[in-house]
Amino acid sequence: MSTFLQFLILGLMEGGVYALVGVSIVLVYKATKTVSIAHGQLLAFGAFFFYLFFGYFGLPIIIALLLCFLAIGVMGFVIERLALRPMIGQPLFAAFLVTFAVFVVFDGVFLLILKGGILGVPKFLPRESLLVGGLRIPEGQAISFVLSMAVFGIIGLMFRYSKVGLGMRATAEDHQLAQSTGISVKKMFSVIWVVSSVVAAIAGISTAHVIDIYYSYPLLGIKGLIVALVGGLESLPGALLGGLILGILENISAGYLDPIVGGGVKEVAAYFMLLVILLVKPYGLFGLVRIERI
Amino acid sequence: MLSLENVEVIYNDVILVLKGVSMQVPDGKIVSLLGANGAGKTTTLKAISGVLYTELGEVTDGRIEFEGRTIGRMDPEDIVRLGIVQVMEGRKLFEHLTVDENVKVGAYSRSDAAEIRRDIERIYQYFPALLELKGRISGYLSGGERQMVVMGRALMARPKLMLLDEPSIGLSPMLVKEIFQIIKEINLQEKTSIFLVEQNAMIALSLSEYGYVMENGRVVIDGPSDKLKENEDIKEFYLGLSELGKRKSYREVKHYKRRKRWLG
Ligand SMILES: Nc1ncnc2c1ncn2[C@@H]1O[C@H](COP(=O)(O)OP(=O)(O)OP(=O)(O)O)[C@@H](O)[C@H]1O
Ligand SMILES: [Mg+2]
């Protein structure tokens, strides 16, 4: 039982990061109806920028974080402006392919930066573990989990109560109608790309606390995509839940099965989960209920 | 004053829909725009409000001016800020937002919070029926309620000119009367000019001072409303067009296609 709880706790914490990546993809999808693969790179570059400002230049952590958010915000902004804006009005699949192209281009840059090595970010969160009733709780990961949930809460509140949030929800429903009420849909697209890039970067930075930056960081974006799909693509709570479920599932299945099959279960768990959930609920756990009433 | 001069609109770079349309809506007046299905009425309104670009439409020739300014190439949000708001056909709401949020979002172009709050109250005075629906998810409202929300939302922008696309379609005669009364009231109290697209020609003409009739992307008749009301062609034309059932299904097909195109 306590091994199970241990896997559960570790999974939950890892799931917090997945949830953030998922949320960043859902944000973009809700507003622009584009499924983005590119967010894996935003996550990776977020971690890299943090390494650069915090690890390499040795700036104080708050300043490093702000500069990192600024840099990744600019990167998201530029991607939207140069690659995705021209796709407005074009078939959605074309926009999806564009994000794939963006992914591949930045992957090249990312590999050049790494030069086949790894980048270790100096540990910025506590590395000790708390022992609670025989369970090990890594402090650093617990902190970043709480922060992830806070980010999630802030986004939720912003959507619910702020003016920009209202504009975004309106944009998410109907671009033309939003335009006719005086909302600049193009500006909304920019804002959403900047915000979601920062969210992806936060996930990248959280990951960098646990694992040094290496070549497969961008692939976390694929897990984020799975999380988003499982949650229904349009639902923030869905992405949160999907992320947590994925983290827990990975850790529990790997924890129990790896000793038997000799490892690798964790890598498969995500795809397995996607398959099962989409078979049962093709629109994801929280696929939007369409209001049909003419 | 709004004026269109020889406006030409092309969709998808090839489909010529407006073929040189000239019209005027003087300040504070109500002007009707009539015409059969597919004549180009909605396209005219979209050209004015600037939302054409969302369906790959473009004003390719002519001028659209409002208060002496050329607005033909402006972004829709700037046109709203200048005081022109379009109430789209089909009573489109943000279905997943509440009634209150739908109304509030109409003030998106404004930043005078205190005034906005006062205006919201005024909207509920115009449409008292909405008061108890405030917190309701708007996707489930009835046609009449929807019409009130879309008009309330448009009013929140404090428009100088409101472009109303088929406000009466599908409503019961009682409601139609009520809606037109409110339109008149808005026109008088808020001094809002109104450009009214209608199938219900007789009501529209008795409300407005001037009218245009479009056919196939062109203006074919125009004149003072009371003159138009006596016009035999118009009488016949609009009596001939009473097959409501048929028309509705055509509209639905068109909407579906349009939505699909925009969503890709
Ligand atoms: N997005 C679009 N792309 C291509 N053609 C379009 C588009 N929207 C409208 N059209 C065409 O332009 C013509 C005019 O359409 P419009 O919607 O302006 O007519 P309308 O007068 O408002 O008709 P209705 O009374 O049915 O609303 C129609 O032939 C229509 O098929
Ligand atoms: Mg129309």
Coordinates of C-alpha atoms and ligand atoms in Angstrom, one line a residue:
Chain A
M1 CA 0.0 0.0 0.0
S2 CA 2.7 2.5 0.9
T3 CA 4.6 1.7 -2.3
F4 CA 1.4 2.5 -4.1
L5 CA 1.0 5.7 -2.3
Q6 CA 4.6 6.6 -3.0
F7 CA 4.1 6.1 -6.7
L8 CA 0.9 8.1 -6.5
I9 CA 2.6 11.0 -4.9
L10 CA 5.5 11.1 -7.3
G11 CA 3.1 10.6 -10.2
L12 CA 1.0 13.5 -9.1
M13 CA 3.9 15.8 -9.0
E14 CA 5.1 14.8 -12.4
G15 CA 1.5 15.1 -13.6
G16 CA 1.5 18.8 -12.5
V17 CA 4.1 19.5 -15.2
Y18 CA 2.3 17.5 -17.8
A19 CA -0.9 19.4 -16.9
L20 CA 0.9 22.7 -17.6
V21 CA 2.1 21.6 -21.0
G22 CA -1.4 20.4 -21.8
V23 CA -2.9 23.6 -20.6
S24 CA -0.6 25.7 -22.8
I25 CA -1.7 23.7 -25.8
V26 CA -5.4 23.9 -24.8
L27 CA -5.1 27.7 -24.5
V28 CA -3.9 28.0 -28.1
Y29 CA -6.5 25.5 -29.4
K30 CA -9.4 27.2 -27.6
A31 CA -8.7 30.6 -29.1
T32 CA -7.2 29.8 -32.5
K33 CA -8.5 26.2 -33.2
T34 CA -5.0 25.3 -34.1
V35 CA -3.4 22.2 -32.5
S36 CA 0.1 23.1 -31.7
I37 CA 3.1 20.7 -31.7
A38 CA 5.4 23.7 -31.4
H39 CA 4.8 24.0 -27.6
G40 CA 7.3 21.2 -27.0
Q41 CA 10.0 23.6 -28.3
L42 CA 8.6 26.5 -26.2
L43 CA 9.0 24.2 -23.2
A44 CA 12.5 23.3 -24.1
F45 CA 13.6 26.8 -24.9
G46 CA 12.0 28.0 -21.7
A47 CA 14.2 25.6 -19.8
F48 CA 17.2 26.7 -21.9
F49 CA 16.6 30.5 -21.4
F50 CA 16.3 29.8 -17.7
Y51 CA 19.6 27.9 -17.8
L52 CA 21.1 30.9 -19.7
F53 CA 20.0 33.6 -17.4
F54 CA 20.2 31.7 -14.1
G55 CA 22.9 29.1 -14.6
Y56 CA 25.2 30.7 -17.2
F57 CA 24.9 34.4 -16.4
G58 CA 24.2 33.7 -12.7
L59 CA 21.5 36.4 -12.4
P60 CA 19.3 36.4 -9.3
I61 CA 16.5 33.9 -9.7
I62 CA 13.6 36.3 -9.9
I63 CA 15.3 38.4 -12.6
A64 CA 16.3 35.2 -14.4
L65 CA 12.7 34.1 -14.4
L66 CA 11.4 37.4 -15.7
L67 CA 14.0 37.5 -18.5
C68 CA 13.2 34.0 -19.3
F69 CA 9.4 34.7 -19.5
L70 CA 10.2 37.8 -21.6
A71 CA 12.4 35.8 -24.0
I72 CA 9.9 33.0 -24.4
G73 CA 7.0 35.4 -24.7
V74 CA 8.8 37.1 -27.6
M75 CA 9.5 33.7 -29.1
G76 CA 5.8 32.7 -28.9
F77 CA 4.8 36.1 -30.3
V78 CA 7.1 35.9 -33.2
I79 CA 6.0 32.3 -34.0
E80 CA 2.4 33.4 -34.1
R81 CA 3.1 36.5 -36.1
L82 CA 5.4 35.0 -38.7
A83 CA 4.2 31.4 -39.0
L84 CA 0.6 31.2 -37.9
R85 CA -1.1 34.5 -38.6
P86 CA -0.8 34.0 -42.4
M87 CA -2.7 30.8 -41.8
I88 CA -5.9 32.6 -40.6
G89 CA -8.7 31.5 -42.9
Q90 CA -6.7 28.6 -44.3
P91 CA -7.6 24.9 -43.6
L92 CA -6.8 23.9 -40.0
F93 CA -4.7 21.1 -41.0
A94 CA -2.3 23.5 -42.8
A95 CA -2.0 25.4 -39.6
F96 CA -1.2 22.2 -37.7
L97 CA 1.5 21.4 -40.2
V98 CA 3.0 24.9 -39.8
T99 CA 3.4 24.2 -36.0
F100 CA 5.1 21.0 -37.0
A101 CA 7.5 22.8 -39.2
V102 CA 8.1 25.3 -36.4
F103 CA 8.9 22.3 -34.2
V104 CA 11.4 20.8 -36.6
V105 CA 13.2 24.1 -37.2
F106 CA 13.6 24.9 -33.5
D107 CA 14.5 21.3 -32.9
G108 CA 17.5 21.9 -35.1
V109 CA 18.4 25.0 -33.2
F110 CA 18.0 23.2 -29.9
L111 CA 20.3 20.4 -30.9
L112 CA 22.9 22.9 -32.1
I113 CA 22.7 24.6 -28.7
L114 CA 23.1 21.3 -26.8
K115 CA 25.9 20.1 -29.1
G116 CA 25.1 16.5 -28.1
G117 CA 25.6 17.3 -24.4
I118 CA 23.4 18.2 -21.5
L119 CA 22.9 21.5 -19.7
G120 CA 22.6 21.2 -15.9
V121 CA 20.6 24.1 -14.3
P122 CA 21.9 24.8 -10.8
K123 CA 19.3 23.4 -8.4
F124 CA 17.1 26.3 -7.4
L125 CA 14.7 24.4 -5.2
P126 CA 15.4 22.4 -2.1
R127 CA 16.6 18.9 -3.0
E128 CA 15.8 17.3 0.3
S129 CA 12.8 15.0 0.8
L130 CA 10.3 15.2 3.5
L131 CA 9.4 11.9 5.2
V132 CA 5.7 11.8 6.0
G133 CA 4.4 8.6 7.5
G134 CA 7.0 6.5 5.7
L135 CA 6.4 8.3 2.4
R136 CA 9.1 10.3 0.6
I137 CA 8.0 13.7 -0.6
P138 CA 10.7 15.5 -2.6
E139 CA 10.4 19.1 -1.5
G140 CA 11.5 20.8 -4.7
Q141 CA 9.0 18.9 -6.8
A142 CA 6.3 19.6 -4.2
I143 CA 7.0 23.3 -4.5
S144 CA 6.9 23.2 -8.2
F145 CA 3.7 21.2 -8.1
V146 CA 2.1 23.8 -5.9
L147 CA 3.3 26.6 -8.2
S148 CA 1.9 24.8 -11.2
M149 CA -1.5 24.6 -9.5
A150 CA -1.2 28.3 -8.7
V151 CA -0.5 29.1 -12.4
F152 CA -3.5 27.0 -13.3
G153 CA -5.6 28.9 -10.8
I154 CA -4.4 32.2 -12.1
I155 CA -5.3 31.3 -15.6
G156 CA -8.7 30.1 -14.5
L157 CA -9.4 33.3 -12.6
M158 CA -8.1 35.4 -15.5
F159 CA -10.5 33.6 -17.9
R160 CA -13.4 33.9 -15.6
Y161 CA -13.1 37.4 -14.3
S162 CA -10.9 39.7 -16.3
K163 CA -11.8 41.7 -19.4
V164 CA -9.1 40.0 -21.5
G165 CA -10.4 36.7 -20.2
L166 CA -13.9 37.5 -21.4
G167 CA -12.5 38.6 -24.7
M168 CA -10.7 35.3 -25.0
R169 CA -13.7 33.2 -24.2
A170 CA -15.7 35.1 -26.7
T171 CA -12.9 34.6 -29.3
A172 CA -12.8 30.9 -28.5
E173 CA -16.5 30.6 -29.4
D174 CA -16.8 32.5 -32.6
H175 CA -14.1 34.6 -34.4
Q176 CA -16.4 36.5 -36.6
L177 CA -18.9 37.4 -33.9
A178 CA -16.0 38.4 -31.6
Q179 CA -14.7 40.7 -34.3
S180 CA -18.1 42.2 -34.8
T181 CA -18.3 43.1 -31.1
G182 CA -15.0 45.0 -31.3
I183 CA -12.6 42.4 -30.1
S184 CA -9.4 42.3 -32.1
V185 CA -9.1 38.6 -32.8
K186 CA -5.6 39.0 -34.1
K187 CA -4.5 40.7 -30.9
M188 CA -6.1 37.9 -29.0
F189 CA -4.1 35.3 -30.9
S190 CA -0.9 37.2 -30.0
V191 CA -1.9 37.4 -26.4
I192 CA -2.8 33.8 -26.2
W193 CA 0.5 32.7 -27.8
V194 CA 2.5 34.8 -25.4
V195 CA 0.6 33.5 -22.3
S196 CA 0.7 29.9 -23.4
S197 CA 4.4 30.1 -24.2
V198 CA 5.1 31.3 -20.7
V199 CA 3.0 28.5 -19.3
A200 CA 5.0 26.0 -21.4
A201 CA 8.3 27.6 -20.2
I202 CA 7.2 27.2 -16.6
A203 CA 6.7 23.5 -17.3
G204 CA 10.2 23.4 -18.8
I205 CA 11.8 25.1 -15.9
S206 CA 10.1 22.8 -13.4
T207 CA 11.4 19.9 -15.4
A208 CA 14.9 21.3 -15.4
H209 CA 14.9 21.1 -11.6
V210 CA 14.5 17.3 -11.9
I211 CA 16.3 16.4 -15.1
D212 CA 19.2 18.2 -16.8
I213 CA 18.3 19.7 -20.2
Y214 CA 18.9 17.1 -22.9
Y215 CA 17.9 16.4 -26.5
S216 CA 14.5 14.9 -25.9
Y217 CA 13.0 17.8 -23.9
P218 CA 10.9 19.0 -26.8
L219 CA 9.2 15.6 -26.9
L220 CA 7.5 16.6 -23.6
G221 CA 5.3 18.6 -26.0
I222 CA 3.9 15.4 -27.4
K223 CA 2.9 14.3 -23.9
G224 CA 1.3 17.7 -23.5
L225 CA -0.6 17.1 -26.7
I226 CA -1.8 13.7 -25.4
V227 CA -2.9 15.4 -22.2
A228 CA -4.7 18.0 -24.1
L229 CA -6.4 15.4 -26.3
V230 CA -7.4 13.3 -23.4
G231 CA -8.9 16.3 -21.7
G232 CA -10.9 17.2 -24.7
L233 CA -8.7 19.8 -26.3
E234 CA -10.9 22.7 -25.3
S235 CA -11.1 22.2 -21.6
L236 CA -8.7 23.6 -19.0
P237 CA -9.9 21.4 -16.2
G238 CA -9.7 18.5 -18.7
A239 CA -6.0 19.2 -19.3
L240 CA -5.4 19.5 -15.6
L241 CA -7.0 16.2 -14.9
G242 CA -5.4 14.6 -18.0
G243 CA -2.0 15.7 -16.8
L244 CA -2.4 14.4 -13.3
I245 CA -3.8 11.1 -14.6
L246 CA -0.9 10.7 -17.0
G247 CA 1.7 11.4 -14.3
I248 CA 0.1 9.0 -11.9
L249 CA -0.4 6.3 -14.5
E250 CA 3.2 6.5 -15.7
N251 CA 4.7 6.2 -12.2
I252 CA 2.4 3.5 -11.0
S253 CA 2.7 1.4 -14.1
A254 CA 6.4 1.9 -14.3
G255 CA 6.8 1.2 -10.6
Y256 CA 5.0 -2.1 -10.8
L257 CA 5.8 -3.3 -14.3
D258 CA 9.3 -2.1 -14.9
P259 CA 10.9 -4.7 -12.6
I260 CA 9.0 -7.4 -14.4
V261 CA 9.5 -6.4 -18.1
G262 CA 12.8 -4.7 -17.5
G263 CA 12.0 -1.0 -18.0
G264 CA 10.5 1.3 -20.6
V265 CA 6.9 1.1 -19.4
K266 CA 6.8 4.8 -18.6
E267 CA 7.4 5.7 -22.2
V268 CA 4.5 3.7 -23.4
A269 CA 2.0 4.6 -20.7
A270 CA 1.0 7.9 -22.2
Y271 CA 0.2 6.4 -25.6
F272 CA -1.7 3.6 -24.0
M273 CA -3.7 6.0 -21.9
L274 CA -4.5 8.1 -25.1
L275 CA -5.7 5.0 -26.9
V276 CA -7.9 3.8 -24.1
I277 CA -9.5 7.1 -23.3
L278 CA -10.2 8.1 -26.9
L279 CA -11.6 4.7 -27.6
V280 CA -14.1 5.1 -24.7
K281 CA -14.6 8.9 -25.1
P282 CA -13.7 10.0 -28.6
Y283 CA -14.0 13.7 -27.7
G284 CA -11.8 13.3 -24.6
L285 CA -12.9 13.4 -21.0
F286 CA -14.2 17.0 -21.2
G287 CA -15.0 17.3 -24.9
L288 CA -17.2 20.4 -25.2
V289 CA -20.9 19.7 -25.2
R290 CA -22.1 21.6 -28.3
I291 CA -25.2 23.6 -27.7
E292 CA -27.4 22.8 -30.6
R293 CA -30.3 25.1 -30.9
I294 CA -31.3 27.1 -33.9
Chain B
M1 CA -23.4 59.9 -42.0
L2 CA -22.5 56.7 -43.6
S3 CA -22.0 56.5 -47.4
L4 CA -21.1 53.8 -49.8
E5 CA -20.0 54.7 -53.2
N6 CA -19.7 52.1 -56.0
V7 CA -18.7 49.4 -53.5
E8 CA -17.5 46.1 -55.0
V9 CA -17.0 43.0 -52.9
I10 CA -15.3 39.8 -53.9
Y11 CA -15.2 36.6 -51.9
N12 CA -12.3 34.1 -52.3
D13 CA -10.7 36.3 -54.9
V14 CA -13.3 35.2 -57.5
I15 CA -16.9 35.4 -56.4
L16 CA -18.1 38.9 -57.2
V17 CA -21.0 39.6 -54.9
L18 CA -21.5 43.4 -54.7
K19 CA -21.3 45.0 -58.1
G20 CA -21.0 48.7 -57.4
V21 CA -23.4 49.6 -54.5
S22 CA -24.1 53.1 -53.5
M23 CA -26.1 54.0 -50.4
Q24 CA -26.4 56.5 -47.6
V25 CA -27.5 56.4 -44.0
P26 CA -27.8 60.0 -42.7
D27 CA -27.2 60.7 -39.0
G28 CA -30.1 59.8 -36.7
K29 CA -32.2 58.2 -39.4
I30 CA -33.5 54.7 -40.0
V31 CA -32.8 53.3 -43.4
S32 CA -34.2 50.0 -44.7
L33 CA -32.3 47.6 -46.9
L34 CA -34.5 45.1 -48.7
G35 CA -34.0 42.3 -51.2
A36 CA -34.4 38.7 -51.9
N37 CA -32.2 35.9 -50.5
G38 CA -28.7 36.2 -51.8
A39 CA -29.1 39.7 -53.0
G40 CA -26.1 40.8 -51.0
K41 CA -27.7 42.6 -48.0
T42 CA -25.6 40.8 -45.4
T43 CA -22.5 41.2 -47.5
T44 CA -23.2 45.0 -47.6
L45 CA -23.4 45.1 -43.8
K46 CA -20.2 43.1 -43.4
A47 CA -18.4 45.3 -45.8
I48 CA -19.3 48.3 -43.6
S49 CA -18.4 46.6 -40.3
G50 CA -15.2 45.2 -41.7
V51 CA -15.8 41.5 -40.7
L52 CA -15.7 40.4 -44.4
Y53 CA -12.0 39.4 -44.0
T54 CA -13.0 36.5 -41.7
E55 CA -14.7 34.8 -44.7
L56 CA -12.0 35.8 -47.2
G57 CA -14.1 38.6 -48.5
E58 CA -12.7 41.9 -49.6
V59 CA -13.8 45.3 -50.7
T60 CA -12.1 45.5 -54.0
D61 CA -13.4 48.8 -55.3
G62 CA -15.4 51.9 -54.3
R63 CA -15.4 53.8 -51.0
I64 CA -17.1 53.4 -47.7
E65 CA -17.1 56.5 -45.6
F66 CA -18.3 57.3 -42.1
E67 CA -18.3 60.8 -40.8
G68 CA -16.0 61.8 -43.6
R69 CA -13.5 59.1 -42.9
T70 CA -12.7 56.2 -45.2
I71 CA -13.4 53.0 -43.3
G72 CA -13.2 50.5 -46.2
R73 CA -9.8 49.1 -45.1
M74 CA -10.0 49.5 -41.4
D75 CA -10.0 46.6 -38.9
P76 CA -13.4 45.8 -37.5
E77 CA -12.4 46.6 -33.9
D78 CA -11.5 50.2 -35.1
I79 CA -14.8 50.5 -36.9
V80 CA -16.6 49.6 -33.7
R81 CA -14.6 52.2 -31.9
L82 CA -15.7 54.8 -34.5
G83 CA -19.3 53.9 -33.6
I84 CA -20.5 51.4 -36.0
V85 CA -21.8 48.1 -34.7
Q86 CA -23.2 45.2 -36.7
V87 CA -25.9 42.9 -35.2
M88 CA -25.2 39.8 -37.2
E89 CA -27.9 37.8 -38.9
G90 CA -29.0 34.6 -37.1
R91 CA -28.9 36.2 -33.6
K92 CA -25.5 34.9 -33.0
L93 CA -24.6 34.7 -29.3
F94 CA -21.5 33.5 -27.5
E95 CA -23.4 30.4 -26.6
H96 CA -21.3 29.3 -23.6
L97 CA -21.3 32.7 -22.0
T98 CA -24.1 33.9 -19.7
V99 CA -26.6 36.5 -20.8
D100 CA -24.8 39.0 -18.7
E101 CA -21.4 38.2 -20.1
N102 CA -22.8 38.5 -23.6
V103 CA -24.1 41.9 -22.8
K104 CA -20.8 43.0 -21.2
V105 CA -18.7 41.8 -24.0
G106 CA -20.4 44.4 -26.2
A107 CA -18.6 47.1 -24.3
Y108 CA -15.2 45.5 -25.1
S109 CA -14.0 48.5 -27.1
R110 CA -14.7 50.9 -24.2
S111 CA -12.7 51.5 -21.0
D112 CA -15.0 53.8 -19.0
A113 CA -15.9 51.3 -16.3
A114 CA -18.4 53.5 -14.4
E115 CA -20.3 54.4 -17.5
I116 CA -20.3 50.8 -18.7
R117 CA -21.9 49.8 -15.4
R118 CA -24.6 52.4 -15.9
D119 CA -25.2 51.3 -19.5
I120 CA -25.7 47.7 -18.4
E121 CA -28.5 48.8 -16.2
R122 CA -30.0 50.7 -19.0
I123 CA -29.9 47.7 -21.2
Y124 CA -31.9 45.8 -18.7
Q125 CA -34.4 48.6 -18.7
Y126 CA -34.8 48.3 -22.5
F127 CA -35.1 44.6 -22.1
P128 CA -36.6 43.8 -18.7
A129 CA -37.2 40.2 -19.7
L130 CA -33.5 39.7 -19.7
L131 CA -33.1 40.7 -16.1
E132 CA -34.0 37.3 -14.7
L133 CA -32.1 35.5 -17.4
K134 CA -28.8 37.3 -16.5
G135 CA -27.0 34.3 -15.2
R136 CA -28.3 31.9 -17.7
I137 CA -26.0 30.2 -20.3
S138 CA -27.2 32.0 -23.4
G139 CA -27.1 29.0 -25.7
Y140 CA -30.5 27.8 -24.4
L141 CA -32.4 31.1 -24.9
S142 CA -35.5 31.4 -27.2
G143 CA -35.4 33.3 -30.4
G144 CA -37.0 36.4 -28.9
E145 CA -34.7 36.4 -25.9
R146 CA -31.7 36.0 -28.2
Q147 CA -32.8 39.0 -30.3
M148 CA -32.9 41.1 -27.1
V149 CA -29.4 39.9 -26.1
V150 CA -27.8 40.7 -29.4
M151 CA -29.4 44.1 -29.5
G152 CA -28.4 44.8 -25.9
R153 CA -24.9 43.7 -26.7
A154 CA -24.7 46.0 -29.6
L155 CA -26.0 48.9 -27.6
M156 CA -23.2 48.4 -25.0
A157 CA -20.8 49.8 -27.6
R158 CA -22.7 53.0 -27.6
P159 CA -23.0 52.9 -31.4
K160 CA -23.7 56.0 -33.5
L161 CA -24.9 53.6 -36.2
M162 CA -26.3 50.1 -35.7
L163 CA -26.4 47.7 -38.6
L164 CA -29.3 45.3 -37.9
D165 CA -29.5 42.2 -40.0
E166 CA -33.0 40.6 -40.1
P167 CA -34.1 41.2 -36.5
S168 CA -37.6 40.0 -36.9
I169 CA -37.1 36.8 -38.8
G170 CA -38.9 33.8 -37.2
L171 CA -40.4 35.8 -34.3
S172 CA -44.1 35.8 -33.4
P173 CA -46.1 38.8 -34.7
M174 CA -46.3 40.1 -31.1
L175 CA -42.6 39.9 -30.6
V176 CA -41.9 41.5 -34.0
K177 CA -44.0 44.5 -32.9
E178 CA -42.2 44.7 -29.7
I179 CA -38.7 44.4 -31.3
F180 CA -39.5 47.1 -33.8
Q181 CA -40.8 49.4 -31.1
I182 CA -37.6 49.0 -29.2
I183 CA -35.6 49.7 -32.4
K184 CA -37.6 53.0 -32.8
E185 CA -37.0 53.8 -29.2
I186 CA -33.3 53.2 -29.5
N187 CA -33.3 55.4 -32.6
L188 CA -35.1 58.3 -30.8
Q189 CA -33.5 58.1 -27.3
E190 CA -29.9 57.2 -28.2
K191 CA -29.9 59.1 -31.4
T192 CA -28.6 56.0 -33.0
S193 CA -28.9 55.8 -36.8
I194 CA -30.1 52.4 -37.9
F195 CA -29.4 50.5 -41.1
L196 CA -32.1 47.8 -41.2
V197 CA -32.0 44.7 -43.3
E198 CA -35.4 43.1 -43.3
Q199 CA -37.5 40.5 -45.1
N200 CA -40.6 42.0 -43.4
A201 CA -40.7 44.9 -45.9
M202 CA -43.9 46.6 -44.9
I203 CA -42.9 46.9 -41.2
A204 CA -39.4 48.0 -42.1
L205 CA -40.7 50.6 -44.5
S206 CA -43.1 52.0 -42.0
L207 CA -40.3 52.4 -39.5
S208 CA -37.7 53.9 -41.8
E209 CA -37.5 57.1 -43.7
Y210 CA -35.7 55.8 -46.7
G211 CA -35.2 52.4 -48.3
Y212 CA -33.0 50.5 -50.8
V213 CA -33.9 47.4 -52.6
M214 CA -31.1 45.1 -53.8
E215 CA -31.0 42.4 -56.3
N216 CA -28.1 40.4 -57.4
G217 CA -25.5 42.6 -55.9
R218 CA -26.9 45.9 -57.1
V219 CA -29.3 48.5 -55.9
V220 CA -32.4 48.3 -58.1
I221 CA -34.8 50.7 -56.5
D222 CA -34.4 53.3 -53.8
G223 CA -36.5 56.1 -52.4
P224 CA -38.4 57.5 -49.4
S225 CA -40.0 54.7 -47.5
D226 CA -43.6 55.8 -48.0
K227 CA -43.1 56.0 -51.7
L228 CA -41.6 52.5 -51.8
K229 CA -44.5 51.2 -49.8
E230 CA -46.8 52.2 -52.6
N231 CA -44.6 50.7 -55.3
E232 CA -46.3 47.8 -57.1
D233 CA -43.1 45.9 -57.8
I234 CA -42.2 45.8 -54.2
K235 CA -45.7 44.8 -53.1
E236 CA -45.7 41.9 -55.5
F237 CA -42.2 40.9 -54.9
Y238 CA -42.7 40.6 -51.2
L239 CA -46.0 38.9 -51.5
G240 CA -44.4 36.4 -53.8
L241 CA -41.8 35.6 -51.1
S242 CA -43.9 34.0 -48.5
E243 CA -42.6 30.4 -48.7
L244 CA -41.0 30.7 -45.3
G245 CA -40.3 27.0 -44.9
K246 CA -38.3 26.8 -48.1
R247 CA -36.3 29.8 -47.3
K248 CA -35.3 28.6 -43.9
S249 CA -33.7 25.5 -45.1
Y250 CA -31.7 27.4 -47.7
R251 CA -30.4 29.7 -45.0
E252 CA -29.3 26.9 -42.9
V253 CA -27.4 25.2 -45.6
K254 CA -25.7 28.5 -46.4
H255 CA -24.7 29.1 -42.7
Y256 CA -23.4 25.7 -42.4
K257 CA -21.2 26.1 -45.4
R258 CA -19.9 29.5 -44.3
R259 CA -19.0 28.3 -40.9
K260 CA -17.2 25.3 -42.3
R261 CA -15.2 27.5 -44.6
W262 CA -14.1 29.8 -41.8
L263 CA -13.2 27.0 -39.4
G264 CA -11.4 25.4 -42.3
Ligands
LIG1 N1 -18.3 33.8 -47.5 C1 -18.8 33.7 -48.7 N2 -18.1 33.2 -49.7 C2 -18.6 33.1 -50.9 N3 -19.8 33.6 -51.3 C3 -20.6 34.1 -50.3 C4 -20.1 34.2 -49.0 N4 -21.1 34.8 -48.3 C5 -22.1 35.1 -49.1 N5 -21.8 34.7 -50.4 C6 -22.7 34.8 -51.5 O1 -22.9 36.1 -51.8 C7 -24.3 36.3 -52.2 C8 -24.9 37.3 -51.2 O2 -25.0 36.8 -49.9 P1 -25.6 37.6 -48.7 O3 -25.5 36.8 -47.5 O4 -25.0 38.9 -48.7 O5 -27.1 37.7 -49.2 P2 -28.4 38.3 -48.4 O6 -29.0 39.4 -49.2 O7 -28.0 38.7 -47.0 O8 -29.3 37.1 -48.3 P3 -30.3 36.5 -47.2 O9 -31.6 37.2 -47.3 O10 -30.4 35.0 -47.6 O11 -29.6 36.6 -45.9 C9 -24.9 35.0 -52.1 O12 -25.0 34.5 -53.5 C10 -24.0 34.1 -51.3 O13 -24.0 32.8 -51.8
MG2 MG -28.5 38.0 -45.2

